[in-house]
Amino acid sequence: MFASPAAVTTAAHTLPPLAADEIDDIVLLGVPLWGWQIAVALVGVLALALLARTIWNPTSRSLRAWALGNVAVNAGIAVTGATVRVTSSGLGCSEWPKCTPDSFVPIDTGHAALNAAIEFGNRTLTFVVLAVAVITLIAVLRMTPRRKDLFRLAVIIPFGVLGQGVVGGITVWTDLHPASVATHFLLSMVMVFITVALYVRCQEPEGRPRIVVGPMLHTVSIGLVVVGFLLLIAGTVVTGTGPHGGDAAAPRWALDLPSVTRVHSALAWLTLVGAAAAVILAFRGGAGAPARRNSAILLVIVLLQGVLGYTQYALELPEALVVLHVLGSGLTWVAISRLYFATTRLTPPGEEVSEEADRAGERSSVEPAPGR
């Protein structure tokens, strides 16, 4: 069977958490580890602010780079969240927005310092994700003429990041209840889809979407989005049913684990069939370069995910492979999203994209004028 990012938690092979009294704190050069984590996050935000000079006079290239950065950080924070799970660090900070009832930083958490540091580090990364989102929004606002379609996408992203923080807080308050853990992960995937939309559409002129591939390929791409998201949902159900919930005391769903795993597996194979069908339709149906390229990439990623899933199952889910599989799941979802958006193209009112441009994969992007 294929394992999703959530299905990888169905085994009991985990890193044993350190006892709270084994390590009082982790100190490097006289500074607690949480101090270094805060410093790294601040440096990251400041570096982004310096790079943000490119947003004041945005170009198609700079805006595309920031949009791609949003895709990377929103998918990446799901990977760091998986690291929190496999190390049983989900309650390393037992409160939210504070880490403990008395402190915003991990001091006297009642957990091992390493577990607290992993959870706190994941929290600090949220500020980097939010900084990228805000910078991108400003860049979109500085475009001349301003594009309403890009603004609608860009304004959703920072609010989505803030929403992720709230859901993360609910997850902590409920002691990692599987429903809140599932919502936390799925919201990340929704944000990835929106950031991919922004990345693709900022390369095109403002207009209405027009299907630029055969109707069957477009239908398959829609089906892959639906099946792919159902696959993610089924994976979170497997996660909530299995024993690996981020903490030994985390509540579990009282479902039959083999049954929910079989459902998840069936959806994974259906995703593979859909990816293969997309490749055949794209190459034999004369689709443009973007559709052909993204369908092939999707098929390769799904196949690699399958190999990784079988490998980690045979090896009883070593932690490194679990995290790699979560990364692969994010890449799979990005590839599904890219294929979907490759089947359409924005076309200004009264204009048509030539068949030659469709086949060559030209996006016909309009260079934004310098900002005001």
One Martini backbone bead per residue (centre of mass of N, CA, C, O) as a GRO file, in nm:
protein
  372
    1MET     BB    1   0.102   0.032   0.011
    2PHE     BB    2   0.031   0.360   0.048
    3ALA     BB    3   0.173   0.630   0.226
    4SER     BB    4   0.099   0.893   0.406
    5PRO     BB    5   0.175   1.136   0.622
    6ALA     BB    6  -0.025   0.998   0.826
    7ALA     BB    7   0.031   0.685   0.791
    8VAL     BB    8   0.320   0.689   0.928
    9THR     BB    9   0.177   0.670   1.232
   10THR     BB   10   0.096   0.344   1.258
   11ALA     BB   11   0.349   0.310   1.426
   12ALA     BB   12   0.557   0.251   1.723
   13HIS     BB   13   0.815   0.367   1.590
   14THR     BB   14   1.007   0.571   1.807
   15LEU     BB   15   1.129   0.825   1.972
   16PRO     BB   16   1.243   0.841   2.280
   17PRO     BB   17   1.167   1.029   2.528
   18LEU     BB   18   1.287   1.236   2.743
   19ALA     BB   19   1.326   1.295   3.047
   20ALA     BB   20   1.276   1.574   3.235
   21ASP     BB   21   1.546   1.506   3.426
   22GLU     BB   22   1.785   1.467   3.218
   23ILE     BB   23   1.728   1.772   3.100
   24ASP     BB   24   1.705   2.099   3.184
   25ASP     BB   25   1.900   2.208   2.948
   26ILE     BB   26   2.009   2.372   2.646
   27VAL     BB   27   2.351   2.477   2.603
   28LEU     BB   28   2.506   2.741   2.398
   29LEU     BB   29   2.736   2.951   2.482
   30GLY     BB   30   2.537   3.028   2.735
   31VAL     BB   31   2.277   2.961   2.556
   32PRO     BB   32   1.985   2.878   2.513
   33LEU     BB   33   1.823   2.719   2.265
   34TRP     BB   34   1.577   2.915   2.250
   35GLY     BB   35   1.753   3.161   2.188
   36TRP     BB   36   1.858   3.061   1.915
   37GLN     BB   37   1.580   3.029   1.782
   38ILE     BB   38   1.500   3.324   1.796
   39ALA     BB   39   1.743   3.435   1.640
   40VAL     BB   40   1.694   3.284   1.376
   41ALA     BB   41   1.413   3.399   1.322
   42LEU     BB   42   1.500   3.698   1.315
   43VAL     BB   43   1.703   3.670   1.086
   44GLY     BB   44   1.500   3.570   0.880
   45VAL     BB   45   1.317   3.820   0.884
   46LEU     BB   46   1.539   4.029   0.815
   47ALA     BB   47   1.622   3.904   0.546
   48LEU     BB   48   1.345   3.940   0.416
   49ALA     BB   49   1.337   4.250   0.447
   50LEU     BB   50   1.581   4.302   0.261
   51LEU     BB   51   1.458   4.151   0.013
   52ALA     BB   52   1.194   4.340   0.002
   53ARG     BB   53   1.295   4.561  -0.196
   54THR     BB   54   1.165   4.416  -0.451
   55ILE     BB   55   0.860   4.515  -0.389
   56TRP     BB   56   0.862   4.823  -0.466
   57ASN     BB   57   0.959   4.711  -0.768
   58PRO     BB   58   0.789   4.503  -0.922
   59THR     BB   59   0.829   4.200  -1.086
   60SER     BB   60   0.768   3.912  -1.230
   61ARG     BB   61   1.013   3.770  -1.100
   62SER     BB   62   0.985   3.859  -0.800
   63LEU     BB   63   0.695   3.764  -0.755
   64ARG     BB   64   0.748   3.469  -0.824
   65ALA     BB   65   0.951   3.419  -0.594
   66TRP     BB   66   0.758   3.480  -0.356
   67ALA     BB   67   0.545   3.272  -0.431
   68LEU     BB   68   0.737   3.030  -0.407
   69GLY     BB   69   0.803   3.078  -0.109
   70ASN     BB   70   0.518   3.010  -0.007
   71VAL     BB   71   0.517   2.719  -0.090
   72ALA     BB   72   0.765   2.625   0.075
   73VAL     BB   73   0.679   2.714   0.371
   74ASN     BB   74   0.400   2.566   0.382
   75ALA     BB   75   0.520   2.283   0.333
   76GLY     BB   76   0.756   2.285   0.544
   77ILE     BB   77   0.588   2.306   0.815
   78ALA     BB   78   0.476   2.017   0.785
   79VAL     BB   79   0.749   1.879   0.826
   80THR     BB   80   0.811   1.989   1.110
   81GLY     BB   81   0.554   1.865   1.230
   82ALA     BB   82   0.650   1.572   1.191
   83THR     BB   83   0.888   1.594   1.382
   84VAL     BB   84   0.719   1.636   1.630
   85ARG     BB   85   0.576   1.360   1.619
   86VAL     BB   86   0.823   1.149   1.606
   87THR     BB   87   0.938   1.287   1.896
   88SER     BB   88   0.714   1.352   2.104
   89SER     BB   89   0.667   1.705   2.099
   90GLY     BB   90   0.368   1.825   2.112
   91LEU     BB   91   0.404   1.900   2.450
   92GLY     BB   92   0.662   2.080   2.500
   93CYS     BB   93   0.430   2.289   2.475
   94SER     BB   94   0.142   2.323   2.689
   95GLU     BB   95   0.084   2.608   2.560
   96TRP     BB   96  -0.134   2.888   2.438
   97PRO     BB   97   0.093   3.113   2.335
   98LYS     BB   98   0.236   2.990   2.543
   99CYS     BB   99   0.445   2.745   2.665
  100THR     BB  100   0.372   2.828   2.950
  101PRO     BB  101   0.197   2.970   3.204
  102ASP     BB  102   0.484   3.165   3.260
  103SER     BB  103   0.593   3.127   2.947
  104PHE     BB  104   0.708   3.178   2.610
  105VAL     BB  105   0.935   2.995   2.695
  106PRO     BB  106   1.123   2.695   2.756
  107ILE     BB  107   1.048   2.678   3.099
  108ASP     BB  108   0.963   2.441   3.287
  109THR     BB  109   0.776   2.213   3.116
  110GLY     BB  110   0.803   1.888   3.200
  111HIS     BB  111   1.002   1.837   2.972
  112ALA     BB  112   1.219   1.773   2.764
  113ALA     BB  113   1.429   1.988   2.613
  114LEU     BB  114   1.415   1.868   2.329
  115ASN     BB  115   1.106   1.868   2.298
  116ALA     BB  116   1.070   2.172   2.348
  117ALA     BB  117   1.256   2.269   2.116
  118ILE     BB  118   1.097   2.147   1.879
  119GLU     BB  119   0.827   2.291   1.930
  120PHE     BB  120   0.937   2.583   1.943
  121GLY     BB  121   1.064   2.586   1.661
  122ASN     BB  122   0.799   2.553   1.506
  123ARG     BB  123   0.674   2.817   1.606
  124THR     BB  124   0.892   3.023   1.499
  125LEU     BB  125   0.843   2.961   1.191
  126THR     BB  126   0.579   3.120   1.158
  127PHE     BB  127   0.712   3.402   1.120
  128VAL     BB  128   0.836   3.339   0.845
  129VAL     BB  129   0.576   3.270   0.697
  130LEU     BB  130   0.443   3.546   0.750
  131ALA     BB  131   0.654   3.726   0.614
  132VAL     BB  132   0.619   3.617   0.328
  133ALA     BB  133   0.318   3.688   0.304
  134VAL     BB  134   0.338   3.997   0.347
  135ILE     BB  135   0.539   4.063   0.123
  136THR     BB  136   0.362   3.962  -0.109
  137LEU     BB  137   0.126   4.152  -0.063
  138ILE     BB  138   0.284   4.413  -0.111
  139ALA     BB  139   0.369   4.349  -0.399
  140VAL     BB  140   0.082   4.339  -0.514
  141LEU     BB  141   0.008   4.635  -0.427
  142ARG     BB  142   0.256   4.763  -0.612
  143MET     BB  143   0.117   4.714  -0.855
  144THR     BB  144   0.112   4.838  -1.207
  145PRO     BB  145  -0.156   4.744  -1.222
  146ARG     BB  146  -0.384   4.632  -1.015
  147ARG     BB  147  -0.465   4.299  -0.910
  148LYS     BB  148  -0.740   4.138  -0.795
  149ASP     BB  149  -0.671   3.837  -0.817
  150LEU     BB  150  -0.401   3.848  -0.658
  151PHE     BB  151  -0.507   3.983  -0.404
  152ARG     BB  152  -0.700   3.761  -0.312
  153LEU     BB  153  -0.474   3.554  -0.270
  154ALA     BB  154  -0.267   3.719  -0.092
  155VAL     BB  155  -0.469   3.781   0.153
  156ILE     BB  156  -0.513   3.487   0.251
  157ILE     BB  157  -0.235   3.389   0.354
  158PRO     BB  158  -0.187   3.542   0.628
  159PHE     BB  159  -0.458   3.444   0.749
  160GLY     BB  160  -0.386   3.145   0.730
  161VAL     BB  161  -0.146   3.157   0.923
  162LEU     BB  162  -0.305   3.258   1.166
  163GLY     BB  163  -0.499   3.018   1.166
  164GLN     BB  164  -0.281   2.809   1.226
  165GLY     BB  165  -0.217   2.915   1.507
  166VAL     BB  166  -0.495   2.861   1.629
  167VAL     BB  167  -0.506   2.558   1.571
  168GLY     BB  168  -0.252   2.498   1.733
  169GLY     BB  169  -0.373   2.584   2.003
  170ILE     BB  170  -0.605   2.378   2.005
  171THR     BB  171  -0.423   2.132   1.997
  172VAL     BB  172  -0.300   2.183   2.275
  173TRP     BB  173  -0.563   2.212   2.449
  174THR     BB  174  -0.644   1.899   2.342
  175ASP     BB  175  -0.395   1.712   2.352
  176LEU     BB  176  -0.387   1.616   2.050
  177HIS     BB  177  -0.631   1.591   1.892
  178PRO     BB  178  -0.702   1.442   1.595
  179ALA     BB  179  -0.886   1.664   1.478
  180SER     BB  180  -0.682   1.904   1.511
  181VAL     BB  181  -0.446   1.776   1.365
  182ALA     BB  182  -0.590   1.744   1.094
  183THR     BB  183  -0.661   2.042   1.051
  184HIS     BB  184  -0.374   2.149   1.052
  185PHE     BB  185  -0.276   1.993   0.799
  186LEU     BB  186  -0.505   2.067   0.592
  187LEU     BB  187  -0.457   2.372   0.598
  188SER     BB  188  -0.180   2.359   0.472
  189MET     BB  189  -0.282   2.240   0.198
  190VAL     BB  190  -0.462   2.476   0.125
  191MET     BB  191  -0.230   2.685   0.119
  192VAL     BB  192  -0.071   2.550  -0.105
  193PHE     BB  193  -0.283   2.583  -0.326
  194ILE     BB  194  -0.292   2.895  -0.318
  195THR     BB  195   0.014   2.944  -0.374
  196VAL     BB  196   0.012   2.809  -0.649
  197ALA     BB  197  -0.190   2.996  -0.779
  198LEU     BB  198  -0.018   3.250  -0.752
  199TYR     BB  199   0.230   3.151  -0.908
  200VAL     BB  200   0.083   3.106  -1.180
  201ARG     BB  201  -0.089   3.378  -1.218
  202CYS     BB  202   0.161   3.582  -1.216
  203GLN     BB  203   0.234   3.473  -1.528
  204GLU     BB  204  -0.034   3.615  -1.604
  205PRO     BB  205  -0.283   3.771  -1.726
  206GLU     BB  206  -0.554   3.931  -1.677
  207GLY     BB  207  -0.846   3.712  -1.639
  208ARG     BB  208  -0.997   3.440  -1.777
  209PRO     BB  209  -1.035   3.117  -1.759
  210ARG     BB  210  -0.892   2.878  -1.996
  211ILE     BB  211  -0.908   2.598  -2.163
  212VAL     BB  212  -0.592   2.421  -2.297
  213VAL     BB  213  -0.722   2.138  -2.302
  214GLY     BB  214  -0.858   1.863  -2.291
  215PRO     BB  215  -1.143   1.773  -2.128
  216MET     BB  216  -1.032   1.511  -1.996
  217LEU     BB  217  -0.779   1.630  -1.857
  218HIS     BB  218  -0.930   1.837  -1.687
  219THR     BB  219  -1.100   1.630  -1.533
  220VAL     BB  220  -0.863   1.473  -1.410
  221SER     BB  221  -0.745   1.713  -1.251
  222ILE     BB  222  -0.990   1.743  -1.069
  223GLY     BB  223  -0.992   1.453  -0.960
  224LEU     BB  224  -0.709   1.476  -0.824
  225VAL     BB  225  -0.784   1.687  -0.618
  226VAL     BB  226  -1.001   1.525  -0.476
  227VAL     BB  227  -0.844   1.261  -0.420
  228GLY     BB  228  -0.598   1.392  -0.282
  229PHE     BB  229  -0.762   1.508  -0.041
  230LEU     BB  230  -0.883   1.241   0.053
  231LEU     BB  231  -0.609   1.117   0.114
  232LEU     BB  232  -0.537   1.313   0.340
  233ILE     BB  233  -0.777   1.254   0.519
  234ALA     BB  234  -0.728   0.950   0.554
  235GLY     BB  235  -0.448   0.988   0.684
  236THR     BB  236  -0.555   1.135   0.942
  237VAL     BB  237  -0.720   0.896   1.039
  238VAL     BB  238  -0.485   0.706   1.077
  239THR     BB  239  -0.338   0.880   1.278
  240GLY     BB  240  -0.578   0.893   1.493
  241THR     BB  241  -0.565   0.569   1.529
  242GLY     BB  242  -0.291   0.552   1.591
  243PRO     BB  243  -0.006   0.563   1.822
  244HIS     BB  244   0.115   0.833   1.665
  245GLY     BB  245   0.039   1.160   1.822
  246GLY     BB  246   0.304   1.319   1.977
  247ASP     BB  247   0.194   1.161   2.239
  248ALA     BB  248   0.128   0.930   2.479
  249ALA     BB  249  -0.149   1.103   2.578
  250ALA     BB  250  -0.291   1.102   2.323
  251PRO     BB  251  -0.568   1.086   2.168
  252ARG     BB  252  -0.786   0.835   2.014
  253TRP     BB  253  -0.935   0.664   1.770
  254ALA     BB  254  -1.200   0.406   1.769
  255LEU     BB  255  -1.075   0.242   1.517
  256ASP     BB  256  -1.013   0.042   1.247
  257LEU     BB  257  -0.707   0.030   1.122
  258PRO     BB  258  -0.718  -0.158   0.869
  259SER     BB  259  -0.961  -0.015   0.734
  260VAL     BB  260  -0.847   0.278   0.704
  261THR     BB  261  -0.596   0.187   0.547
  262ARG     BB  262  -0.742   0.071   0.297
  263VAL     BB  263  -0.869   0.334   0.210
  264HIS     BB  264  -0.607   0.488   0.173
  265SER     BB  265  -0.481   0.293  -0.033
  266ALA     BB  266  -0.695   0.323  -0.256
  267LEU     BB  267  -0.645   0.628  -0.301
  268ALA     BB  268  -0.350   0.600  -0.387
  269TRP     BB  269  -0.400   0.425  -0.639
  270LEU     BB  270  -0.591   0.630  -0.774
  271THR     BB  271  -0.374   0.847  -0.807
  272LEU     BB  272  -0.193   0.683  -0.994
  273VAL     BB  273  -0.398   0.642  -1.220
  274GLY     BB  274  -0.446   0.945  -1.273
  275ALA     BB  275  -0.153   1.015  -1.348
  276ALA     BB  276  -0.132   0.822  -1.589
  277ALA     BB  277  -0.369   0.942  -1.748
  278ALA     BB  278  -0.249   1.226  -1.777
  279VAL     BB  279  -0.005   1.148  -1.946
  280ILE     BB  280  -0.154   1.027  -2.186
  281LEU     BB  281  -0.333   1.274  -2.253
  282ALA     BB  282  -0.105   1.485  -2.288
  283PHE     BB  283   0.072   1.334  -2.514
  284ARG     BB  284  -0.175   1.230  -2.709
  285GLY     BB  285  -0.347   1.525  -2.703
  286GLY     BB  286  -0.161   1.787  -2.741
  287ALA     BB  287  -0.053   1.926  -2.510
  288GLY     BB  288   0.104   2.139  -2.343
  289ALA     BB  289   0.393   2.174  -2.173
  290PRO     BB  290   0.282   2.207  -1.883
  291ALA     BB  291   0.108   1.947  -1.881
  292ARG     BB  292   0.325   1.743  -1.952
  293ARG     BB  293   0.527   1.807  -1.728
  294ASN     BB  294   0.333   1.781  -1.472
  295SER     BB  295   0.239   1.492  -1.522
  296ALA     BB  296   0.519   1.358  -1.505
  297ILE     BB  297   0.595   1.456  -1.223
  298LEU     BB  298   0.362   1.327  -1.073
  299LEU     BB  299   0.421   1.031  -1.141
  300VAL     BB  300   0.702   1.019  -1.013
  301ILE     BB  301   0.623   1.098  -0.723
  302VAL     BB  302   0.419   0.872  -0.670
  303LEU     BB  303   0.618   0.641  -0.710
  304LEU     BB  304   0.818   0.726  -0.489
  305GLN     BB  305   0.612   0.712  -0.261
  306GLY     BB  306   0.567   0.411  -0.286
  307VAL     BB  307   0.854   0.318  -0.228
  308LEU     BB  308   0.874   0.459   0.048
  309GLY     BB  309   0.635   0.316   0.179
  310TYR     BB  310   0.745   0.027   0.161
  311THR     BB  311   1.012   0.076   0.306
  312GLN     BB  312   0.903   0.183   0.582
  313TYR     BB  313   0.736  -0.069   0.637
  314ALA     BB  314   0.973  -0.278   0.638
  315LEU     BB  315   1.137  -0.082   0.862
  316GLU     BB  316   0.933   0.031   1.076
  317LEU     BB  317   0.940   0.342   1.061
  318PRO     BB  318   1.164   0.541   1.035
  319GLU     BB  319   1.197   0.870   1.102
  320ALA     BB  320   1.332   0.972   0.841
  321LEU     BB  321   1.116   0.848   0.646
  322VAL     BB  322   0.876   0.994   0.754
  323VAL     BB  323   0.967   1.281   0.681
  324LEU     BB  324   1.009   1.224   0.379
  325HIS     BB  325   0.711   1.149   0.325
  326VAL     BB  326   0.595   1.423   0.395
  327LEU     BB  327   0.746   1.571   0.178
  328GLY     BB  328   0.622   1.403  -0.055
  329SER     BB  329   0.330   1.490  -0.005
  330GLY     BB  330   0.372   1.786  -0.069
  331LEU     BB  331   0.474   1.741  -0.359
  332THR     BB  332   0.222   1.601  -0.461
  333TRP     BB  333   0.026   1.839  -0.413
  334VAL     BB  334   0.174   2.037  -0.591
  335ALA     BB  335   0.153   1.869  -0.853
  336ILE     BB  336  -0.154   1.864  -0.866
  337SER     BB  337  -0.189   2.171  -0.875
  338ARG     BB  338  -0.019   2.227  -1.128
  339LEU     BB  339  -0.189   2.060  -1.323
  340TYR     BB  340  -0.451   2.209  -1.293
  341PHE     BB  341  -0.335   2.498  -1.381
  342ALA     BB  342  -0.227   2.387  -1.668
  343THR     BB  343  -0.530   2.357  -1.800
  344THR     BB  344  -0.517   2.669  -1.764
  345ARG     BB  345  -0.575   3.020  -1.877
  346LEU     BB  346  -0.535   3.346  -1.874
  347THR     BB  347  -0.769   3.574  -2.045
  348PRO     BB  348  -0.830   3.844  -2.187
  349PRO     BB  349  -1.065   4.029  -2.292
  350GLY     BB  350  -1.089   3.953  -2.639
  351GLU     BB  351  -0.877   3.726  -2.609
  352GLU     BB  352  -0.647   3.488  -2.760
  353VAL     BB  353  -0.478   3.194  -2.742
  354SER     BB  354  -0.269   3.041  -2.917
  355GLU     BB  355  -0.190   2.724  -3.009
  356GLU     BB  356   0.116   2.768  -3.004
  357ALA     BB  357   0.129   2.873  -2.711
  358ASP     BB  358   0.011   2.627  -2.579
  359ARG     BB  359   0.230   2.420  -2.677
  360ALA     BB  360   0.477   2.598  -2.560
  361GLY     BB  361   0.387   2.731  -2.270
  362GLU     BB  362   0.297   3.017  -2.273
  363ARG     BB  363   0.202   3.278  -2.034
  364SER     BB  364   0.190   3.586  -2.099
  365SER     BB  365   0.320   3.786  -1.918
  366VAL     BB  366   0.294   4.082  -1.724
  367GLU     BB  367   0.482   4.347  -1.659
  368PRO     BB  368   0.519   4.524  -1.398
  369ALA     BB  369   0.507   4.817  -1.291
  370PRO     BB  370   0.628   5.039  -1.116
  371GLY     BB  371   0.601   5.152  -0.825
  372ARG     BB  372   0.476   5.426  -0.640
   0.00000   0.00000   0.00000
